[in-house]
Amino acid sequence: STGAVKMQPKAEELKFVTKNDGYVHIHPSSVNYQTRHFESPYLVYHEKVKTSRVFIRDCSMVSVYPLVLLGGGQVHVQPLGGDFVISLDDGWIRFVAASHQVAELVKELRCELDQLLQDKIRNPSMDLCECPRGSRIIGMIVKLVTTQ
């Protein structure tokens, strides 16, 4: 039998959306330029330039949990049609959680991490791995990210 097979986009056709610039493309000089498929639809980048169109360079794919835990802005959880949505950056980035409990646990873990980092800034000599609270938070994040 025969049928249509979905083709991966060509490198120059692959595009992403940013909040402020709309569509952006990976710059041809980027290591990821020839990558035609990313497991996660989210990239972080270091540099953005505009020539014939807007390009990003020095980019890396990022999966959901690192984005939620380490991304900027506040984390919100809201019900939406029977699902529970975790949102960042005033709703610009949204994820559907497996359950309300998972959504609230992720939000709480983010709050604990933010507090831990503030404590570390106030007390730079604090060893996060020796501190019982810090080691539990870091251990949970490592487990969550590595088992995602």
PDB file of C-alpha atoms in Angstrom:
ATOM      1  CA  SER A   1       0.000   0.000   0.000  1.00  0.00           C
ATOM      2  CA  THR A   2       1.076   3.554  -0.484  1.00  0.00           C
ATOM      3  CA  GLY A   3       0.324   6.762   1.308  1.00  0.00           C
ATOM      4  CA  ALA A   4       1.531  10.199   2.151  1.00  0.00           C
ATOM      5  CA  VAL A   5       4.369  10.495   4.629  1.00  0.00           C
ATOM      6  CA  LYS A   6       4.797  13.735   6.519  1.00  0.00           C
ATOM      7  CA  MET A   7       8.189  15.209   5.640  1.00  0.00           C
ATOM      8  CA  GLN A   8      10.372  17.033   8.125  1.00  0.00           C
ATOM      9  CA  PRO A   9      10.725  20.724   7.212  1.00  0.00           C
ATOM     10  CA  LYS A  10      13.879  21.905   5.485  1.00  0.00           C
ATOM     11  CA  ALA A  11      16.277  23.833   7.711  1.00  0.00           C
ATOM     12  CA  GLU A  12      15.322  27.178   6.173  1.00  0.00           C
ATOM     13  CA  GLU A  13      11.595  26.435   6.643  1.00  0.00           C
ATOM     14  CA  LEU A  14      11.764  25.651  10.362  1.00  0.00           C
ATOM     15  CA  LYS A  15      10.520  28.564  12.448  1.00  0.00           C
ATOM     16  CA  PHE A  16       9.633  29.365  16.041  1.00  0.00           C
ATOM     17  CA  VAL A  17       7.485  32.065  17.615  1.00  0.00           C
ATOM     18  CA  THR A  18       8.634  34.618  20.178  1.00  0.00           C
ATOM     19  CA  LYS A  19       6.398  36.841  22.254  1.00  0.00           C
ATOM     20  CA  ASN A  20       7.853  40.100  20.923  1.00  0.00           C
ATOM     21  CA  ASP A  21       9.121  39.292  17.411  1.00  0.00           C
ATOM     22  CA  GLY A  22       6.690  36.759  16.012  1.00  0.00           C
ATOM     23  CA  TYR A  23       8.387  34.173  13.824  1.00  0.00           C
ATOM     24  CA  VAL A  24      12.134  33.644  14.126  1.00  0.00           C
ATOM     25  CA  HIS A  25      14.450  31.221  12.351  1.00  0.00           C
ATOM     26  CA  ILE A  26      17.619  29.458  13.442  1.00  0.00           C
ATOM     27  CA  HIS A  27      20.615  31.230  11.935  1.00  0.00           C
ATOM     28  CA  PRO A  28      22.494  29.264   9.236  1.00  0.00           C
ATOM     29  CA  SER A  29      25.737  29.560  11.242  1.00  0.00           C
ATOM     30  CA  SER A  30      24.117  27.892  14.255  1.00  0.00           C
ATOM     31  CA  VAL A  31      25.046  24.334  15.200  1.00  0.00           C
ATOM     32  CA  ASN A  32      21.313  23.529  15.338  1.00  0.00           C
ATOM     33  CA  TYR A  33      20.569  24.877  11.855  1.00  0.00           C
ATOM     34  CA  GLN A  34      20.446  21.424  10.256  1.00  0.00           C
ATOM     35  CA  THR A  35      18.345  19.972  13.090  1.00  0.00           C
ATOM     36  CA  ARG A  36      14.951  19.375  11.550  1.00  0.00           C
ATOM     37  CA  HIS A  37      13.137  18.005  14.582  1.00  0.00           C
ATOM     38  CA  PHE A  38      13.254  18.937  18.263  1.00  0.00           C
ATOM     39  CA  GLU A  39      11.611  16.745  20.905  1.00  0.00           C
ATOM     40  CA  SER A  40      10.349  19.866  22.659  1.00  0.00           C
ATOM     41  CA  PRO A  41       8.887  22.877  20.833  1.00  0.00           C
ATOM     42  CA  TYR A  42      10.767  25.247  23.154  1.00  0.00           C
ATOM     43  CA  LEU A  43      14.205  26.724  22.562  1.00  0.00           C
ATOM     44  CA  VAL A  44      16.284  29.109  24.616  1.00  0.00           C
ATOM     45  CA  TYR A  45      18.715  31.351  22.787  1.00  0.00           C
ATOM     46  CA  HIS A  46      21.491  33.770  23.537  1.00  0.00           C
ATOM     47  CA  GLU A  47      21.449  36.077  20.553  1.00  0.00           C
ATOM     48  CA  LYS A  48      18.811  37.382  18.169  1.00  0.00           C
ATOM     49  CA  VAL A  49      19.731  39.249  14.979  1.00  0.00           C
ATOM     50  CA  LYS A  50      17.731  40.743  12.146  1.00  0.00           C
ATOM     51  CA  THR A  51      19.065  40.623   8.596  1.00  0.00           C
ATOM     52  CA  SER A  52      16.813  39.332   5.815  1.00  0.00           C
ATOM     53  CA  ARG A  53      14.583  38.054   8.653  1.00  0.00           C
ATOM     54  CA  VAL A  54      14.877  37.568  12.413  1.00  0.00           C
ATOM     55  CA  PHE A  55      17.334  34.832  13.374  1.00  0.00           C
ATOM     56  CA  ILE A  56      18.348  33.264  16.687  1.00  0.00           C
ATOM     57  CA  ARG A  57      21.817  31.919  17.444  1.00  0.00           C
ATOM     58  CA  ASP A  58      23.325  29.933  20.278  1.00  0.00           C
ATOM     59  CA  CYS A  59      20.076  28.082  20.866  1.00  0.00           C
ATOM     60  CA  SER A  60      19.287  24.912  22.776  1.00  0.00           C
ATOM     61  CA  MET A  61      16.149  22.889  23.101  1.00  0.00           C
ATOM     62  CA  VAL A  62      14.599  22.953  26.565  1.00  0.00           C
ATOM     63  CA  SER A  63      11.966  20.578  27.869  1.00  0.00           C
ATOM     64  CA  VAL A  64       8.920  21.475  29.926  1.00  0.00           C
ATOM     65  CA  TYR A  65      10.054  20.963  33.538  1.00  0.00           C
ATOM     66  CA  PRO A  66      13.324  22.930  33.276  1.00  0.00           C
ATOM     67  CA  LEU A  67      11.372  25.716  31.564  1.00  0.00           C
ATOM     68  CA  VAL A  68       8.756  25.791  34.329  1.00  0.00           C
ATOM     69  CA  LEU A  69      11.298  25.535  37.138  1.00  0.00           C
ATOM     70  CA  LEU A  70      13.979  27.875  35.802  1.00  0.00           C
ATOM     71  CA  GLY A  71      12.096  30.166  33.414  1.00  0.00           C
ATOM     72  CA  GLY A  72      11.242  33.729  34.265  1.00  0.00           C
ATOM     73  CA  GLY A  73       7.938  35.035  35.532  1.00  0.00           C
ATOM     74  CA  GLN A  74       5.393  33.660  37.925  1.00  0.00           C
ATOM     75  CA  VAL A  75       3.895  30.180  37.653  1.00  0.00           C
ATOM     76  CA  HIS A  76       0.100  30.004  37.659  1.00  0.00           C
ATOM     77  CA  VAL A  77      -2.234  27.016  37.730  1.00  0.00           C
ATOM     78  CA  GLN A  78      -5.731  27.346  36.336  1.00  0.00           C
ATOM     79  CA  PRO A  79      -8.512  24.926  35.404  1.00  0.00           C
ATOM     80  CA  LEU A  80      -9.475  24.841  31.731  1.00  0.00           C
ATOM     81  CA  GLY A  81     -12.192  22.506  30.484  1.00  0.00           C
ATOM     82  CA  GLY A  82     -11.433  19.680  32.894  1.00  0.00           C
ATOM     83  CA  ASP A  83      -7.652  20.057  32.507  1.00  0.00           C
ATOM     84  CA  PHE A  84      -5.238  21.968  34.697  1.00  0.00           C
ATOM     85  CA  VAL A  85      -2.942  24.368  32.904  1.00  0.00           C
ATOM     86  CA  ILE A  86       0.414  25.559  34.192  1.00  0.00           C
ATOM     87  CA  SER A  87       1.198  28.945  32.687  1.00  0.00           C
ATOM     88  CA  LEU A  88       4.259  31.183  32.645  1.00  0.00           C
ATOM     89  CA  ASP A  89       4.848  34.733  31.536  1.00  0.00           C
ATOM     90  CA  ASP A  90       1.218  35.863  31.906  1.00  0.00           C
ATOM     91  CA  GLY A  91      -0.086  32.916  29.900  1.00  0.00           C
ATOM     92  CA  TRP A  92       2.317  33.195  26.954  1.00  0.00           C
ATOM     93  CA  ILE A  93       3.661  29.714  27.690  1.00  0.00           C
ATOM     94  CA  ARG A  94       1.147  27.068  28.784  1.00  0.00           C
ATOM     95  CA  PHE A  95       1.291  23.354  29.593  1.00  0.00           C
ATOM     96  CA  VAL A  96      -1.443  20.895  30.451  1.00  0.00           C
ATOM     97  CA  ALA A  97      -0.636  19.021  33.657  1.00  0.00           C
ATOM     98  CA  ALA A  98      -1.458  15.357  34.192  1.00  0.00           C
ATOM     99  CA  SER A  99      -3.630  16.313  37.172  1.00  0.00           C
ATOM    100  CA  HIS A 100      -4.395  19.187  39.514  1.00  0.00           C
ATOM    101  CA  GLN A 101      -2.094  17.600  42.101  1.00  0.00           C
ATOM    102  CA  VAL A 102       0.835  17.483  39.644  1.00  0.00           C
ATOM    103  CA  ALA A 103       0.245  21.112  38.650  1.00  0.00           C
ATOM    104  CA  GLU A 104       0.202  22.284  42.264  1.00  0.00           C
ATOM    105  CA  LEU A 105       3.280  20.225  43.168  1.00  0.00           C
ATOM    106  CA  VAL A 106       5.255  21.691  40.256  1.00  0.00           C
ATOM    107  CA  LYS A 107       4.153  25.200  41.229  1.00  0.00           C
ATOM    108  CA  GLU A 108       5.164  24.577  44.854  1.00  0.00           C
ATOM    109  CA  LEU A 109       8.529  23.143  43.800  1.00  0.00           C
ATOM    110  CA  ARG A 110       9.172  26.293  41.750  1.00  0.00           C
ATOM    111  CA  CYS A 111       8.293  28.481  44.766  1.00  0.00           C
ATOM    112  CA  GLU A 112      10.647  26.453  46.976  1.00  0.00           C
ATOM    113  CA  LEU A 113      13.448  26.741  44.415  1.00  0.00           C
ATOM    114  CA  ASP A 114      12.945  30.513  44.126  1.00  0.00           C
ATOM    115  CA  GLN A 115      13.105  30.836  47.916  1.00  0.00           C
ATOM    116  CA  LEU A 116      16.200  28.630  48.095  1.00  0.00           C
ATOM    117  CA  LEU A 117      17.969  30.787  45.504  1.00  0.00           C
ATOM    118  CA  GLN A 118      17.036  33.950  47.407  1.00  0.00           C
ATOM    119  CA  ASP A 119      18.468  32.401  50.582  1.00  0.00           C
ATOM    120  CA  LYS A 120      21.680  31.562  48.707  1.00  0.00           C
ATOM    121  CA  ILE A 121      21.977  35.138  47.432  1.00  0.00           C
ATOM    122  CA  ARG A 122      21.548  36.481  50.978  1.00  0.00           C
ATOM    123  CA  ASN A 123      24.060  33.957  52.329  1.00  0.00           C
ATOM    124  CA  PRO A 124      26.607  33.087  49.580  1.00  0.00           C
ATOM    125  CA  SER A 125      28.574  30.759  51.863  1.00  0.00           C
ATOM    126  CA  MET A 126      25.529  28.493  52.298  1.00  0.00           C
ATOM    127  CA  ASP A 127      26.218  25.010  50.885  1.00  0.00           C
ATOM    128  CA  LEU A 128      23.022  23.953  49.123  1.00  0.00           C
ATOM    129  CA  CYS A 129      24.040  20.291  49.043  1.00  0.00           C
ATOM    130  CA  GLU A 130      24.772  20.143  52.783  1.00  0.00           C
ATOM    131  CA  CYS A 131      21.664  22.081  53.798  1.00  0.00           C
ATOM    132  CA  PRO A 132      18.852  19.512  54.383  1.00  0.00           C
ATOM    133  CA  ARG A 133      16.191  21.703  52.759  1.00  0.00           C
ATOM    134  CA  GLY A 134      18.440  22.572  49.804  1.00  0.00           C
ATOM    135  CA  SER A 135      19.506  19.005  49.155  1.00  0.00           C
ATOM    136  CA  ARG A 136      15.865  17.807  49.202  1.00  0.00           C
ATOM    137  CA  ILE A 137      14.780  20.499  46.735  1.00  0.00           C
ATOM    138  CA  ILE A 138      17.744  19.925  44.413  1.00  0.00           C
ATOM    139  CA  GLY A 139      17.291  16.152  44.626  1.00  0.00           C
ATOM    140  CA  MET A 140      13.614  16.435  43.708  1.00  0.00           C
ATOM    141  CA  ILE A 141      14.406  18.694  40.741  1.00  0.00           C
ATOM    142  CA  VAL A 142      17.103  16.321  39.490  1.00  0.00           C
ATOM    143  CA  LYS A 143      14.719  13.380  39.791  1.00  0.00           C
ATOM    144  CA  LEU A 144      11.910  15.245  38.021  1.00  0.00           C
ATOM    145  CA  VAL A 145      14.090  16.438  35.140  1.00  0.00           C
ATOM    146  CA  THR A 146      15.890  13.139  34.609  1.00  0.00           C
ATOM    147  CA  THR A 147      12.708  11.037  34.635  1.00  0.00           C
ATOM    148  CA  GLN A 148      10.636  13.382  32.485  1.00  0.00           C
TER     149      GLN A 148
END
